[in-house]
Coordinates of C-alpha atoms and ligand atoms in Angstrom, one line a residue:
M26 CA 4.6 12.2 -10.6
R27 CA 5.5 9.2 -8.0
V28 CA 5.3 5.6 -9.0
F29 CA 4.7 3.1 -6.3
A30 CA 4.8 -0.8 -6.6
H31 CA 1.6 -2.0 -6.1
R32 CA 2.2 -5.3 -3.8
G33 CA 5.7 -4.7 -4.8
Y34 CA 6.6 -5.8 -8.5
S35 CA 3.5 -8.0 -8.2
G36 CA 2.9 -8.0 -11.9
K37 CA 5.8 -10.3 -12.7
Y38 CA 6.6 -11.5 -9.1
P39 CA 5.2 -12.9 -5.8
E40 CA 2.9 -10.3 -4.3
N41 CA 4.1 -8.6 -1.0
T42 CA 7.4 -11.0 -1.0
M43 CA 10.8 -9.4 -0.2
L44 CA 11.8 -10.4 -4.0
A45 CA 9.0 -8.2 -5.0
F46 CA 10.3 -5.4 -3.2
R47 CA 13.8 -5.7 -4.5
E48 CA 13.1 -6.2 -7.7
A49 CA 10.5 -3.1 -8.3
E50 CA 13.3 -1.1 -6.5
K51 CA 15.6 -2.5 -9.2
A52 CA 13.1 -0.9 -11.8
G53 CA 13.2 2.5 -10.7
T54 CA 10.2 3.0 -8.5
D55 CA 9.5 5.6 -6.2
G56 CA 7.8 4.0 -3.4
I57 CA 6.3 0.8 -2.5
E58 CA 2.5 -0.1 -1.4
L59 CA 2.3 -2.9 0.8
D60 CA -0.6 -4.5 3.4
V61 CA -0.4 -5.7 6.9
Q62 CA -2.4 -7.6 8.9
L63 CA -1.5 -9.2 12.4
T64 CA -0.5 -12.8 12.9
K65 CA -1.8 -14.7 16.2
D66 CA 1.2 -14.1 18.6
G67 CA 0.4 -10.0 17.6
Q68 CA 3.5 -9.7 14.8
I69 CA 3.0 -7.6 12.0
V70 CA 3.1 -9.4 8.9
I71 CA 3.0 -8.4 5.0
I72 CA -0.3 -10.3 3.1
H73 CA -2.9 -9.1 1.2
D74 CA -5.7 -11.4 2.2
E75 CA -6.9 -12.3 5.5
T76 CA -6.6 -15.8 4.9
L77 CA -3.8 -17.5 3.1
D78 CA -5.4 -19.7 0.8
R79 CA -5.1 -17.8 -2.8
T80 CA -1.2 -16.5 -2.1
T81 CA 0.2 -19.3 0.0
T82 CA 0.9 -22.9 0.5
G83 CA -1.5 -22.5 3.7
T84 CA -5.0 -22.3 4.7
G85 CA -7.3 -20.4 6.8
W86 CA -7.1 -17.1 8.4
V87 CA -3.6 -15.0 9.1
K88 CA -4.9 -14.1 12.5
D89 CA -5.2 -17.7 13.6
H90 CA -1.6 -18.6 12.7
T91 CA 1.5 -17.9 15.2
L92 CA 4.4 -15.9 13.0
K93 CA 6.5 -19.4 13.1
E94 CA 3.5 -21.3 11.6
L95 CA 3.4 -18.6 8.7
K96 CA 7.1 -18.7 8.2
A97 CA 6.6 -22.3 7.2
L98 CA 4.4 -21.6 4.4
D99 CA 5.5 -21.1 0.6
A100 CA 4.0 -17.3 -0.8
S101 CA 5.6 -17.6 -4.1
V102 CA 3.2 -20.0 -5.0
I103 CA 0.8 -17.2 -6.5
K104 CA 3.4 -17.6 -9.5
G105 CA 2.6 -21.2 -10.1
G106 CA 5.9 -22.5 -9.6
T107 CA 7.8 -19.7 -11.8
C108 CA 9.8 -18.3 -8.7
P109 CA 11.8 -19.7 -5.9
P110 CA 10.0 -20.0 -2.6
E111 CA 9.5 -16.9 -0.9
R112 CA 8.5 -16.4 3.1
I113 CA 5.8 -14.1 4.2
P114 CA 7.6 -11.1 5.1
T115 CA 7.0 -8.8 8.4
L116 CA 7.0 -5.8 8.2
E117 CA 10.1 -5.7 10.7
E118 CA 12.2 -7.3 8.0
Y119 CA 11.2 -4.8 5.5
C120 CA 11.7 -1.7 7.5
D121 CA 15.3 -3.1 8.1
W122 CA 16.1 -3.8 4.4
V123 CA 14.2 -0.7 3.1
K124 CA 15.7 2.1 5.3
G125 CA 18.9 1.5 3.2
T126 CA 17.1 2.6 0.1
K127 CA 15.2 6.0 -1.0
L128 CA 11.9 4.1 -0.9
I129 CA 8.9 5.7 0.0
T130 CA 6.8 3.3 1.4
N131 CA 2.6 3.4 1.4
I132 CA 1.6 0.7 4.4
E133 CA -2.3 -0.1 3.6
L134 CA -3.6 -1.3 7.2
K135 CA -6.1 -4.0 6.4
T136 CA -8.3 -3.6 8.9
S137 CA -11.7 -3.3 7.2
I138 CA -12.3 -7.1 8.2
I139 CA -10.6 -8.2 10.9
C140 CA -10.2 -5.4 14.0
Y141 CA -6.9 -6.7 14.2
P142 CA -5.9 -5.6 18.4
E143 CA -3.5 -2.6 18.5
I144 CA -2.4 -3.2 14.9
E145 CA -2.0 0.7 14.7
E146 CA -0.1 1.0 17.8
K147 CA 1.9 -1.7 16.7
T148 CA 2.4 -0.5 12.8
A149 CA 3.6 3.6 14.5
E150 CA 5.9 1.8 16.8
M151 CA 8.0 -0.2 14.1
V152 CA 8.2 3.1 11.5
R153 CA 9.2 4.9 14.3
A154 CA 11.7 2.3 15.8
F155 CA 13.5 2.5 12.0
G156 CA 13.3 6.2 12.0
L157 CA 11.0 6.1 8.5
E158 CA 8.5 8.6 9.5
D159 CA 9.4 10.8 6.9
R160 CA 9.4 8.3 4.3
V161 CA 5.9 6.2 4.7
I162 CA 2.3 7.1 3.7
F163 CA -0.8 5.1 5.8
S164 CA -3.7 4.2 4.2
S165 CA -6.8 2.2 4.6
F166 CA -10.2 1.7 3.7
N167 CA -11.1 1.6 6.9
H168 CA -11.1 5.7 7.6
L169 CA -10.8 5.5 11.3
S170 CA -7.9 3.3 10.9
A171 CA -6.3 5.6 9.0
L172 CA -6.9 9.0 10.9
R173 CA -5.9 6.5 14.4
M174 CA -2.1 6.5 12.3
K175 CA -2.8 10.6 12.1
E176 CA -3.0 10.4 15.9
L177 CA -0.2 8.1 16.7
L178 CA 2.3 9.8 14.0
P179 CA 1.3 13.6 13.1
Q180 CA 4.0 14.1 10.8
C181 CA 3.3 11.4 8.9
P182 CA 0.7 11.6 5.6
V183 CA -2.7 9.5 5.6
G184 CA -4.9 8.7 3.0
A185 CA -8.2 7.7 2.2
L186 CA -8.8 4.5 0.3
V187 CA -12.0 4.1 -1.6
E188 CA -13.2 1.2 -3.3
N189 CA -16.2 1.1 -5.7
N190 CA -17.0 4.6 -5.9
D191 CA -15.4 7.9 -6.4
L192 CA -16.5 10.1 -3.4
Q193 CA -18.1 13.1 -4.2
F194 CA -16.2 16.4 -3.3
A195 CA -13.2 14.1 -2.1
G196 CA -10.9 17.2 -1.6
Y197 CA -13.3 18.4 1.0
Y198 CA -14.2 15.0 2.8
C199 CA -10.2 14.7 3.2
H200 CA -9.4 18.5 4.2
K201 CA -12.6 18.0 6.4
Y202 CA -11.5 14.9 8.3
G203 CA -7.5 15.1 8.3
F204 CA -6.2 13.3 5.2
D205 CA -3.7 14.4 3.1
F206 CA -4.3 12.0 0.1
Y207 CA -7.0 10.5 -1.6
H208 CA -6.9 6.8 -2.9
P209 CA -9.4 6.1 -5.5
D210 CA -9.5 3.7 -7.9
C211 CA -8.3 4.7 -10.9
H212 CA -11.3 3.5 -12.8
L213 CA -13.4 5.3 -10.8
L214 CA -11.7 8.4 -10.6
T215 CA -12.8 11.6 -12.0
K216 CA -11.5 14.5 -13.1
A217 CA -13.9 16.8 -11.5
N218 CA -12.5 14.9 -8.0
V219 CA -8.7 15.8 -9.3
D220 CA -10.1 19.5 -9.2
N221 CA -11.6 19.1 -5.8
C222 CA -8.6 17.8 -4.8
K223 CA -6.8 20.5 -5.9
E224 CA -8.5 23.0 -4.7
Y225 CA -8.3 21.4 -1.0
S226 CA -4.5 20.7 -1.6
I227 CA -5.2 17.1 -1.2
G228 CA -2.9 14.5 -3.1
I229 CA -4.1 11.6 -5.2
N230 CA -2.4 8.3 -5.2
T231 CA -4.5 6.1 -7.4
W232 CA -4.7 2.5 -8.2
T233 CA -4.3 0.0 -9.7
V234 CA -2.6 1.9 -13.2
N235 CA -1.1 -1.2 -15.3
D236 CA -1.7 0.6 -18.5
L237 CA -0.2 3.1 -20.4
G238 CA -3.4 4.6 -21.9
M239 CA -4.9 5.0 -17.9
F240 CA -1.1 6.1 -17.2
E241 CA -1.2 9.2 -19.4
T242 CA -4.3 10.4 -18.3
M243 CA -2.9 10.3 -14.5
V244 CA -0.1 12.6 -15.7
E245 CA -2.5 14.6 -17.9
W246 CA -4.7 15.3 -14.9
G247 CA -1.8 16.1 -13.0
V248 CA -2.3 13.2 -10.4
E249 CA 0.5 13.2 -7.6
G250 CA 0.9 9.2 -7.6
V251 CA 0.2 5.9 -9.4
I252 CA 0.4 2.3 -7.6
G253 CA 0.6 -0.2 -10.2
N254 CA 1.8 -3.6 -10.9
F255 CA 4.5 -2.9 -13.7
P256 CA 6.3 0.0 -11.7
G257 CA 9.5 -0.1 -14.6
V258 CA 6.7 0.8 -17.4
P259 CA 5.5 3.9 -16.4
K260 CA 8.5 4.8 -15.1
A261 CA 10.5 4.0 -18.5
W262 CA 7.9 6.1 -20.2
L263 CA 8.6 9.1 -17.8
K264 CA 12.0 8.9 -19.0
A265 CA 11.2 8.8 -22.5
Q266 CA 9.4 12.2 -22.1
G267 CA 12.9 13.6 -21.0
Ligands
G3P3 O1 -3.8 1.0 -1.5 C1 -3.9 0.4 -2.9 C2 -4.5 -0.9 -3.2 O2 -4.1 -1.8 -3.0 C3 -6.0 -1.3 -2.6 O3 -6.4 -2.3 -2.9 O4 -7.2 -4.3 -2.8 O5 -4.6 -4.0 -3.9 O6 -5.4 -3.6 -1.4 P1 -5.8 -3.7 -2.4
MG4 MG1 -3.2 -2.6 -0.8

């Protein structure tokens, strides 16, 4: 069972910041899940929303701001002043840090609302530049975008993210269309679908697993990975089992 820190250690630290990523590693996480979008000048930045308002001191669309403008913002405000100022990280900054760790990274391409020019190509190039091909999993709610990553980097696993539903026969679906993983909302996932994924050798990384009851169910069902806001908690639980 792999534990991924959802947007870093976002339960305690500002989501999708280097602070949240570093703290997740300190907490013993196996991997980190993060979200990528593109700036006005075509740089890949790590931020969940297409807009700046919820998590930073800025307003408006990410795509309408240059990297320089975004770097002037404080991305720690989501934690209500409990953390020091944090900048929106670029994917390049993240890759430069993560290459010195043993962490796996789930890069989620936020390509469902904005169709960012060449975000897939730029992301693939970044992963290649840092030699991280054997330590990334790509995913997206936009399955065409996720499968584009498979064309660009065939050696990298790709996950089919789904929201608001649990795909019927998810294992068959992933097998048929070329996904390696199924990434469902844990609250909607059924045991029947876990079994269907096993039948087709499709791994499951499910989100957002934030309580131990849900985590225990996922362990019992033999899910390959959980993505949660408090990665230290499931890691401690697994250690306690011996
Ligand atoms: O990738 C898993 C999860 O992060 C998907 O939902 O909205 O948190 O990006 P969201
Ligand atoms: Mg995400």
